[in-house]
Amino acid sequence: MAIARKRQVSLVDTKYYHCISRCVRRAFLCGVDNFTNQSYEHRRGWVESKLLALANVFCIDVCAYAVMSNHTHLVLYVDDKKAKRLTDKAIIQRWHRLCKGTVLTNKYLQGQELSKIEWLFLNETISEYRERLANISWFMRLLNEDIARRANKEDNCTGRFWEGRFKSQALLDEAALIACMAYVDLNPIRAKAAATPETSEHTSVKIRIESATAGKQPKQLLRFSGKPKKQMAKGLPFELKSYLELVELTGRCIREGKAGYIESSTLPLLQRVNITPENWLKLTTQFSRVFHGAVGRPASHGGYCEHLNRKRRANVSNCEKLLA
């Protein structure tokens, strides 16, 4: 039985979430449909452009993504502190970039005088907008609805384009986060849609590599801020160079079909998050198959389940085997 979205997201425990959306129609989201020989490759650009545009408006950052032929993978970071920090005017302006807003929000931005009652309703609306801008469900809703409308129009049909719900997984610690990001970035290689990370079109790893060659980090994605420390800037708690090396080496093992031992000395990131090389290959090739709920070391599950008032701890046995 599906778990309500509000019982999957606990920002007290983690701000990182893995989201998956799948198509329900036989027709492809992207790529070439072998049945009709029609190409939908251009739709990958739709998804990527909309995704990065939404991240520029929402208080949600994109850590990793891959746009596949019939599904998308996203790793998102919810910056709820930023949503609370923004001014009322900034909140309304951001929401108006997504939707038309209300009569009151438009009057406010135009500098028109409001009555006490109007101010009361306006403040309620602003609080609602502030909450939505840090809400994964609203982010995914606006992403998927836009793509569905455009695809339906192009296909001259109506009805569902995506599954009724997107899947969401909480990533409770660094080990779960880095494994899931690598799993997402390596999706095209496992599907034989690309030979190397730098040629994986419409993925976050391609953007990161292109920027890295110029000595920069992409502005569209959540940046790597280096090794974890007490006082550190917002960003992924890893080194960019180590992550890219990790993805490349893992991808090489997957492509060559090796059963699974990588010298730990060549993968410093694995040593730090304490995952054995054998388990690392399993995590980065079977993440969605192995885990069907929150992911993290067993110790991370306690607080997460307590905050969401959940008795069952899904994935605990697999987490003990692969992340302990």
mmCIF file of C-alpha atoms in Angstrom:
data_model
loop_
_atom_site.group_PDB
_atom_site.id
_atom_site.type_symbol
_atom_site.label_atom_id
_atom_site.label_comp_id
_atom_site.label_asym_id
_atom_site.label_seq_id
_atom_site.Cartn_x
_atom_site.Cartn_y
_atom_site.Cartn_z
ATOM 1 C CA MET A 1 0.000 0.000 0.000
ATOM 2 C CA ALA A 2 1.361 3.419 -0.978
ATOM 3 C CA ILE A 3 2.608 5.648 1.836
ATOM 4 C CA ALA A 4 1.245 9.195 1.999
ATOM 5 C CA ARG A 5 3.766 11.769 0.805
ATOM 6 C CA LYS A 6 3.690 13.666 4.116
ATOM 7 C CA ARG A 7 4.814 10.449 5.821
ATOM 8 C CA GLN A 8 7.872 10.144 3.552
ATOM 9 C CA VAL A 9 9.357 13.624 3.956
ATOM 10 C CA SER A 10 10.969 14.615 7.242
ATOM 11 C CA LEU A 11 13.216 17.648 6.829
ATOM 12 C CA VAL A 12 14.331 17.242 10.448
ATOM 13 C CA ASP A 13 16.141 14.049 9.454
ATOM 14 C CA THR A 14 17.255 14.809 5.896
ATOM 15 C CA LYS A 15 16.836 17.403 3.158
ATOM 16 C CA TYR A 16 17.908 14.999 0.384
ATOM 17 C CA TYR A 17 15.355 12.960 -1.597
ATOM 18 C CA HIS A 18 15.476 10.653 -4.624
ATOM 19 C CA CYS A 19 12.438 11.087 -6.901
ATOM 20 C CA ILE A 20 11.431 8.865 -9.828
ATOM 21 C CA SER A 21 8.679 9.493 -12.406
ATOM 22 C CA ARG A 22 7.636 6.869 -14.966
ATOM 23 C CA CYS A 23 5.421 7.019 -18.056
ATOM 24 C CA VAL A 24 2.255 4.932 -18.243
ATOM 25 C CA ARG A 25 1.693 4.969 -22.004
ATOM 26 C CA ARG A 26 3.437 2.632 -24.414
ATOM 27 C CA ALA A 27 4.793 5.702 -26.203
ATOM 28 C CA PHE A 28 8.209 6.790 -25.048
ATOM 29 C CA LEU A 29 8.984 9.921 -23.074
ATOM 30 C CA CYS A 30 12.153 10.291 -25.138
ATOM 31 C CA GLY A 31 14.216 8.291 -27.596
ATOM 32 C CA VAL A 32 12.890 6.297 -30.560
ATOM 33 C CA ASP A 33 9.759 4.140 -30.296
ATOM 34 C CA ASN A 34 10.656 0.841 -32.006
ATOM 35 C CA PHE A 35 6.975 0.125 -32.697
ATOM 36 C CA THR A 36 6.230 3.314 -34.668
ATOM 37 C CA ASN A 37 9.832 4.367 -35.474
ATOM 38 C CA GLN A 38 8.915 7.850 -34.269
ATOM 39 C CA SER A 39 11.559 9.810 -32.395
ATOM 40 C CA TYR A 40 10.744 11.603 -29.158
ATOM 41 C CA GLU A 41 14.348 12.489 -28.415
ATOM 42 C CA HIS A 42 13.600 16.227 -28.290
ATOM 43 C CA ARG A 43 11.484 15.692 -25.164
ATOM 44 C CA ARG A 44 14.615 15.106 -23.101
ATOM 45 C CA GLY A 45 15.368 18.773 -23.624
ATOM 46 C CA TRP A 46 11.876 19.675 -22.424
ATOM 47 C CA VAL A 47 12.392 17.853 -19.142
ATOM 48 C CA GLU A 48 15.907 19.145 -18.554
ATOM 49 C CA SER A 49 15.011 22.772 -19.315
ATOM 50 C CA LYS A 50 11.881 22.715 -17.147
ATOM 51 C CA LEU A 51 13.701 20.987 -14.293
ATOM 52 C CA LEU A 52 16.499 23.549 -14.148
ATOM 53 C CA ALA A 53 14.045 26.441 -14.581
ATOM 54 C CA LEU A 54 11.975 25.246 -11.611
ATOM 55 C CA ALA A 55 15.110 24.838 -9.477
ATOM 56 C CA ASN A 56 15.853 28.509 -10.171
ATOM 57 C CA VAL A 57 12.485 29.489 -8.677
ATOM 58 C CA PHE A 58 11.835 26.924 -5.943
ATOM 59 C CA CYS A 59 13.889 26.704 -2.766
ATOM 60 C CA ILE A 60 14.865 23.239 -3.950
ATOM 61 C CA ASP A 61 18.263 22.415 -5.461
ATOM 62 C CA VAL A 62 19.066 19.695 -7.980
ATOM 63 C CA CYS A 63 21.921 17.408 -6.911
ATOM 64 C CA ALA A 64 21.690 14.867 -9.731
ATOM 65 C CA TYR A 65 19.354 13.923 -12.568
ATOM 66 C CA ALA A 66 19.041 11.645 -15.570
ATOM 67 C CA VAL A 67 16.331 11.838 -18.245
ATOM 68 C CA MET A 68 15.773 8.336 -19.617
ATOM 69 C CA SER A 69 13.498 6.988 -22.383
ATOM 70 C CA ASN A 70 10.485 6.286 -20.165
ATOM 71 C CA HIS A 71 11.397 7.670 -16.738
ATOM 72 C CA THR A 72 13.342 10.363 -14.934
ATOM 73 C CA HIS A 73 15.586 10.208 -11.867
ATOM 74 C CA LEU A 74 16.167 13.238 -9.631
ATOM 75 C CA VAL A 75 18.102 13.786 -6.417
ATOM 76 C CA LEU A 76 16.783 16.954 -4.756
ATOM 77 C CA TYR A 77 17.847 19.079 -1.776
ATOM 78 C CA VAL A 78 15.101 20.993 0.048
ATOM 79 C CA ASP A 79 16.399 24.371 1.276
ATOM 80 C CA ASP A 80 13.573 25.189 3.679
ATOM 81 C CA LYS A 81 15.774 27.713 5.521
ATOM 82 C CA LYS A 82 16.002 29.768 2.352
ATOM 83 C CA ALA A 83 12.204 29.721 1.980
ATOM 84 C CA LYS A 84 11.820 31.054 5.517
ATOM 85 C CA ARG A 85 14.482 33.710 4.925
ATOM 86 C CA LEU A 86 12.967 35.230 1.757
ATOM 87 C CA THR A 87 10.879 38.394 2.082
ATOM 88 C CA ASP A 88 7.134 38.348 1.429
ATOM 89 C CA LYS A 89 7.654 40.261 -1.802
ATOM 90 C CA ALA A 90 10.336 37.824 -2.993
ATOM 91 C CA ILE A 91 8.033 34.879 -2.258
ATOM 92 C CA ILE A 92 5.205 36.373 -4.342
ATOM 93 C CA GLN A 93 7.540 37.310 -7.195
ATOM 94 C CA ARG A 94 8.913 33.766 -7.318
ATOM 95 C CA TRP A 95 5.450 32.208 -7.311
ATOM 96 C CA HIS A 96 4.285 34.554 -10.068
ATOM 97 C CA ARG A 97 7.064 33.140 -12.256
ATOM 98 C CA LEU A 98 5.244 29.804 -11.960
ATOM 99 C CA CYS A 99 1.548 30.758 -11.769
ATOM 100 C CA LYS A 100 -0.653 33.835 -12.195
ATOM 101 C CA GLY A 101 -1.220 34.355 -8.478
ATOM 102 C CA THR A 102 -4.340 35.993 -7.045
ATOM 103 C CA VAL A 103 -5.994 39.396 -7.327
ATOM 104 C CA LEU A 104 -4.496 40.353 -3.948
ATOM 105 C CA THR A 105 -0.938 39.256 -4.775
ATOM 106 C CA ASN A 106 -1.076 41.239 -8.010
ATOM 107 C CA LYS A 107 -2.449 44.305 -6.208
ATOM 108 C CA TYR A 108 0.374 44.021 -3.665
ATOM 109 C CA LEU A 109 3.093 43.906 -6.331
ATOM 110 C CA GLN A 110 1.512 46.863 -8.141
ATOM 111 C CA GLY A 111 1.731 48.890 -4.933
ATOM 112 C CA GLN A 112 -2.031 49.302 -4.529
ATOM 113 C CA GLU A 113 -3.485 49.987 -1.096
ATOM 114 C CA LEU A 114 -5.000 46.991 0.711
ATOM 115 C CA SER A 115 -7.638 46.894 3.448
ATOM 116 C CA LYS A 116 -7.103 45.086 6.773
ATOM 117 C CA ILE A 117 -9.161 42.132 5.575
ATOM 118 C CA GLU A 118 -7.208 41.994 2.331
ATOM 119 C CA TRP A 119 -3.926 42.014 4.282
ATOM 120 C CA LEU A 120 -5.194 39.112 6.363
ATOM 121 C CA PHE A 121 -5.963 37.007 3.291
ATOM 122 C CA LEU A 122 -2.736 38.115 1.595
ATOM 123 C CA ASN A 123 -0.604 36.953 4.546
ATOM 124 C CA GLU A 124 -2.323 33.563 4.450
ATOM 125 C CA THR A 125 -1.586 33.300 0.731
ATOM 126 C CA ILE A 126 2.063 34.252 1.249
ATOM 127 C CA SER A 127 2.442 31.579 3.940
ATOM 128 C CA GLU A 128 0.966 29.061 1.525
ATOM 129 C CA TYR A 129 3.319 30.110 -1.278
ATOM 130 C CA ARG A 130 6.311 29.998 1.099
ATOM 131 C CA GLU A 131 5.465 26.425 2.040
ATOM 132 C CA ARG A 132 4.947 25.372 -1.578
ATOM 133 C CA LEU A 133 8.315 26.742 -2.689
ATOM 134 C CA ALA A 134 10.022 24.250 -0.360
ATOM 135 C CA ASN A 135 7.690 21.361 -1.154
ATOM 136 C CA ILE A 136 8.876 18.434 -3.297
ATOM 137 C CA SER A 137 5.326 17.469 -4.279
ATOM 138 C CA TRP A 138 4.676 20.919 -5.761
ATOM 139 C CA PHE A 139 8.038 20.852 -7.535
ATOM 140 C CA MET A 140 7.306 17.468 -9.131
ATOM 141 C CA ARG A 141 3.716 18.443 -9.889
ATOM 142 C CA LEU A 142 4.714 21.512 -11.908
ATOM 143 C CA LEU A 143 7.484 19.599 -13.665
ATOM 144 C CA ASN A 144 5.367 16.609 -14.670
ATOM 145 C CA GLU A 145 2.195 18.545 -15.542
ATOM 146 C CA ASP A 146 4.067 20.769 -17.981
ATOM 147 C CA ILE A 147 5.715 17.832 -19.764
ATOM 148 C CA ALA A 148 2.445 15.858 -19.846
ATOM 149 C CA ARG A 149 0.533 18.745 -21.441
ATOM 150 C CA ARG A 150 3.183 19.287 -24.099
ATOM 151 C CA ALA A 151 3.448 15.573 -24.876
ATOM 152 C CA ASN A 152 -0.345 15.149 -25.063
ATOM 153 C CA LYS A 153 -0.587 18.119 -27.400
ATOM 154 C CA GLU A 154 2.171 16.746 -29.602
ATOM 155 C CA ASP A 155 0.595 13.254 -29.642
ATOM 156 C CA ASN A 156 -2.893 14.733 -30.178
ATOM 157 C CA CYS A 157 -4.364 12.729 -27.316
ATOM 158 C CA THR A 158 -5.601 13.060 -23.742
ATOM 159 C CA GLY A 159 -5.215 11.076 -20.545
ATOM 160 C CA ARG A 160 -2.393 10.250 -18.178
ATOM 161 C CA PHE A 161 1.175 10.559 -19.343
ATOM 162 C CA TRP A 162 2.880 9.760 -16.012
ATOM 163 C CA GLU A 163 2.076 7.250 -13.309
ATOM 164 C CA GLY A 164 -0.358 8.602 -10.738
ATOM 165 C CA ARG A 165 2.402 9.320 -8.215
ATOM 166 C CA PHE A 166 6.122 9.928 -8.404
ATOM 167 C CA LYS A 167 8.218 7.745 -6.107
ATOM 168 C CA SER A 168 10.201 9.410 -3.338
ATOM 169 C CA GLN A 169 13.033 8.043 -1.201
ATOM 170 C CA ALA A 170 14.601 9.825 1.768
ATOM 171 C CA LEU A 171 18.420 9.705 1.699
ATOM 172 C CA LEU A 172 19.282 9.701 5.380
ATOM 173 C CA ASP A 173 23.078 9.979 5.385
ATOM 174 C CA GLU A 174 26.154 10.656 3.238
ATOM 175 C CA ALA A 175 26.528 7.012 2.195
ATOM 176 C CA ALA A 176 22.958 6.870 0.864
ATOM 177 C CA LEU A 177 23.339 10.267 -0.832
ATOM 178 C CA ILE A 178 26.564 9.532 -2.688
ATOM 179 C CA ALA A 179 25.404 6.039 -3.734
ATOM 180 C CA CYS A 180 22.100 7.371 -5.071
ATOM 181 C CA MET A 181 23.761 10.236 -6.966
ATOM 182 C CA ALA A 182 26.165 7.832 -8.661
ATOM 183 C CA TYR A 183 23.269 5.466 -9.422
ATOM 184 C CA VAL A 184 21.370 8.313 -11.108
ATOM 185 C CA ASP A 185 24.360 9.671 -13.032
ATOM 186 C CA LEU A 186 25.248 6.198 -14.339
ATOM 187 C CA ASN A 187 21.726 5.334 -15.566
ATOM 188 C CA PRO A 188 22.506 6.003 -19.273
ATOM 189 C CA ILE A 189 25.651 3.863 -19.117
ATOM 190 C CA ARG A 190 23.819 0.914 -17.571
ATOM 191 C CA ALA A 191 21.112 1.291 -20.234
ATOM 192 C CA LYS A 192 23.798 1.390 -22.953
ATOM 193 C CA ALA A 193 22.570 4.826 -24.007
ATOM 194 C CA ALA A 194 26.037 6.315 -23.486
ATOM 195 C CA ALA A 195 29.604 5.027 -23.393
ATOM 196 C CA THR A 196 31.046 7.481 -20.862
ATOM 197 C CA PRO A 197 29.752 9.969 -18.258
ATOM 198 C CA GLU A 198 30.824 12.966 -20.362
ATOM 199 C CA THR A 199 28.750 11.726 -23.313
ATOM 200 C CA SER A 200 25.640 11.005 -21.207
ATOM 201 C CA GLU A 201 23.223 13.535 -22.651
ATOM 202 C CA HIS A 202 20.668 15.212 -20.360
ATOM 203 C CA THR A 203 22.365 14.177 -17.134
ATOM 204 C CA SER A 204 23.810 16.164 -14.262
ATOM 205 C CA VAL A 205 27.187 14.454 -14.518
ATOM 206 C CA LYS A 206 27.660 15.747 -18.091
ATOM 207 C CA ILE A 207 27.021 19.326 -16.947
ATOM 208 C CA ARG A 208 29.390 18.916 -14.004
ATOM 209 C CA ILE A 209 32.175 17.531 -16.215
ATOM 210 C CA GLU A 210 31.769 20.321 -18.789
ATOM 211 C CA SER A 211 32.022 22.957 -16.045
ATOM 212 C CA ALA A 212 34.908 21.145 -14.334
ATOM 213 C CA THR A 213 37.009 21.318 -17.512
ATOM 214 C CA ALA A 214 36.779 25.103 -17.163
ATOM 215 C CA GLY A 215 37.626 24.939 -13.463
ATOM 216 C CA LYS A 216 34.073 25.820 -12.393
ATOM 217 C CA GLN A 217 30.955 24.277 -10.903
ATOM 218 C CA PRO A 218 27.582 24.614 -12.712
ATOM 219 C CA LYS A 219 25.260 27.259 -11.275
ATOM 220 C CA GLN A 220 22.192 25.177 -12.164
ATOM 221 C CA LEU A 221 23.134 22.390 -9.728
ATOM 222 C CA LEU A 222 23.885 22.190 -6.016
ATOM 223 C CA ARG A 223 27.631 22.640 -5.747
ATOM 224 C CA PHE A 224 30.124 20.333 -4.030
ATOM 225 C CA SER A 225 31.439 22.098 -0.937
ATOM 226 C CA GLY A 226 34.241 19.692 0.003
ATOM 227 C CA LYS A 227 34.896 17.424 2.965
ATOM 228 C CA PRO A 228 32.381 17.636 5.834
ATOM 229 C CA LYS A 229 33.365 19.988 8.639
ATOM 230 C CA LYS A 230 31.671 21.840 11.494
ATOM 231 C CA GLN A 231 31.355 25.144 9.653
ATOM 232 C CA MET A 232 30.790 24.668 5.947
ATOM 233 C CA ALA A 233 28.942 26.464 3.177
ATOM 234 C CA LYS A 234 25.746 25.050 1.722
ATOM 235 C CA GLY A 235 26.493 22.260 -0.710
ATOM 236 C CA LEU A 236 27.143 18.554 -1.170
ATOM 237 C CA PRO A 237 29.539 17.306 1.565
ATOM 238 C CA PHE A 238 32.034 15.790 -0.866
ATOM 239 C CA GLU A 239 34.853 16.890 -3.165
ATOM 240 C CA LEU A 240 33.860 17.308 -6.811
ATOM 241 C CA LYS A 241 37.079 15.729 -8.110
ATOM 242 C CA SER A 242 36.629 12.643 -5.941
ATOM 243 C CA TYR A 243 32.999 12.269 -6.997
ATOM 244 C CA LEU A 244 33.766 12.464 -10.725
ATOM 245 C CA GLU A 245 36.583 9.936 -10.332
ATOM 246 C CA LEU A 246 34.219 7.698 -8.400
ATOM 247 C CA VAL A 247 31.552 7.834 -11.113
ATOM 248 C CA GLU A 248 34.097 7.161 -13.853
ATOM 249 C CA LEU A 249 35.660 4.173 -12.112
ATOM 250 C CA THR A 250 32.293 2.703 -11.179
ATOM 251 C CA GLY A 251 31.037 3.197 -14.714
ATOM 252 C CA ARG A 252 34.085 1.415 -16.117
ATOM 253 C CA CYS A 253 33.411 -1.606 -13.912
ATOM 254 C CA ILE A 254 29.752 -1.701 -14.956
ATOM 255 C CA ARG A 255 30.568 -1.432 -18.678
ATOM 256 C CA GLU A 256 33.122 -4.214 -18.563
ATOM 257 C CA GLY A 257 30.750 -6.439 -16.593
ATOM 258 C CA LYS A 258 33.228 -7.154 -13.816
ATOM 259 C CA ALA A 259 31.762 -9.019 -10.864
ATOM 260 C CA GLY A 260 32.875 -6.625 -8.336
ATOM 261 C CA TYR A 261 36.051 -5.680 -6.654
ATOM 262 C CA ILE A 262 37.480 -2.191 -6.894
ATOM 263 C CA GLU A 263 40.690 -1.367 -5.130
ATOM 264 C CA SER A 264 39.598 0.765 -2.184
ATOM 265 C CA SER A 265 42.790 2.823 -2.403
ATOM 266 C CA THR A 266 41.608 4.248 -5.733
ATOM 267 C CA LEU A 267 38.240 5.286 -4.305
ATOM 268 C CA PRO A 268 38.876 7.552 -1.299
ATOM 269 C CA LEU A 269 35.228 8.585 -1.153
ATOM 270 C CA LEU A 270 34.165 5.016 -0.412
ATOM 271 C CA GLN A 271 36.570 4.828 2.484
ATOM 272 C CA ARG A 272 35.109 7.979 3.974
ATOM 273 C CA VAL A 273 31.476 6.865 3.797
ATOM 274 C CA ASN A 274 32.575 3.345 4.785
ATOM 275 C CA ILE A 275 31.048 1.247 1.983
ATOM 276 C CA THR A 276 32.934 -1.811 0.743
ATOM 277 C CA PRO A 277 33.746 -1.875 -3.002
ATOM 278 C CA GLU A 278 31.569 -4.972 -3.509
ATOM 279 C CA ASN A 279 28.550 -3.282 -1.912
ATOM 280 C CA TRP A 280 29.263 -0.068 -3.830
ATOM 281 C CA LEU A 281 28.789 -1.816 -7.190
ATOM 282 C CA LYS A 282 25.521 -3.327 -6.004
ATOM 283 C CA LEU A 283 24.274 0.046 -4.753
ATOM 284 C CA THR A 284 25.108 1.895 -7.955
ATOM 285 C CA THR A 285 23.545 -0.691 -10.254
ATOM 286 C CA GLN A 286 20.494 -1.813 -8.256
ATOM 287 C CA PHE A 287 19.576 1.149 -6.013
ATOM 288 C CA SER A 288 15.871 1.290 -6.945
ATOM 289 C CA ARG A 289 15.542 -2.489 -6.894
ATOM 290 C CA VAL A 290 17.196 -2.954 -3.503
ATOM 291 C CA PHE A 291 15.553 -0.023 -1.704
ATOM 292 C CA HIS A 292 11.850 0.852 -1.691
ATOM 293 C CA GLY A 293 11.736 3.545 0.991
ATOM 294 C CA ALA A 294 14.058 5.689 3.089
ATOM 295 C CA VAL A 295 17.734 4.812 2.607
ATOM 296 C CA GLY A 296 20.538 5.196 5.128
ATOM 297 C CA ARG A 297 22.466 3.392 7.827
ATOM 298 C CA PRO A 298 20.226 1.598 10.374
ATOM 299 C CA ALA A 299 21.025 4.212 13.032
ATOM 300 C CA SER A 300 19.601 6.934 10.757
ATOM 301 C CA HIS A 301 16.220 5.204 10.526
ATOM 302 C CA GLY A 302 15.331 5.579 14.200
ATOM 303 C CA GLY A 303 14.771 9.320 14.276
ATOM 304 C CA TYR A 304 13.247 9.380 10.785
ATOM 305 C CA CYS A 305 10.551 6.817 11.667
ATOM 306 C CA GLU A 306 9.928 8.449 15.029
ATOM 307 C CA HIS A 307 9.377 11.909 13.502
ATOM 308 C CA LEU A 308 6.948 10.471 10.946
ATOM 309 C CA ASN A 309 5.242 8.206 13.504
ATOM 310 C CA ARG A 310 6.034 5.090 11.498
ATOM 311 C CA LYS A 311 6.354 1.709 13.231
ATOM 312 C CA ARG A 312 7.886 -0.270 10.373
ATOM 313 C CA ARG A 313 11.452 0.418 9.291
ATOM 314 C CA ALA A 314 11.624 -0.426 5.590
ATOM 315 C CA ASN A 315 14.969 -1.407 4.045
ATOM 316 C CA VAL A 316 16.665 -1.988 7.414
ATOM 317 C CA SER A 317 18.010 -5.443 6.478
ATOM 318 C CA ASN A 318 19.421 -4.223 3.142
ATOM 319 C CA CYS A 319 20.807 -1.085 4.783
ATOM 320 C CA GLU A 320 22.577 -3.246 7.358
ATOM 321 C CA LYS A 321 24.132 -5.372 4.621
ATOM 322 C CA LEU A 322 25.166 -2.612 2.218
ATOM 323 C CA LEU A 323 25.643 0.577 4.255
ATOM 324 C CA ALA A 324 26.670 -0.569 7.730
#
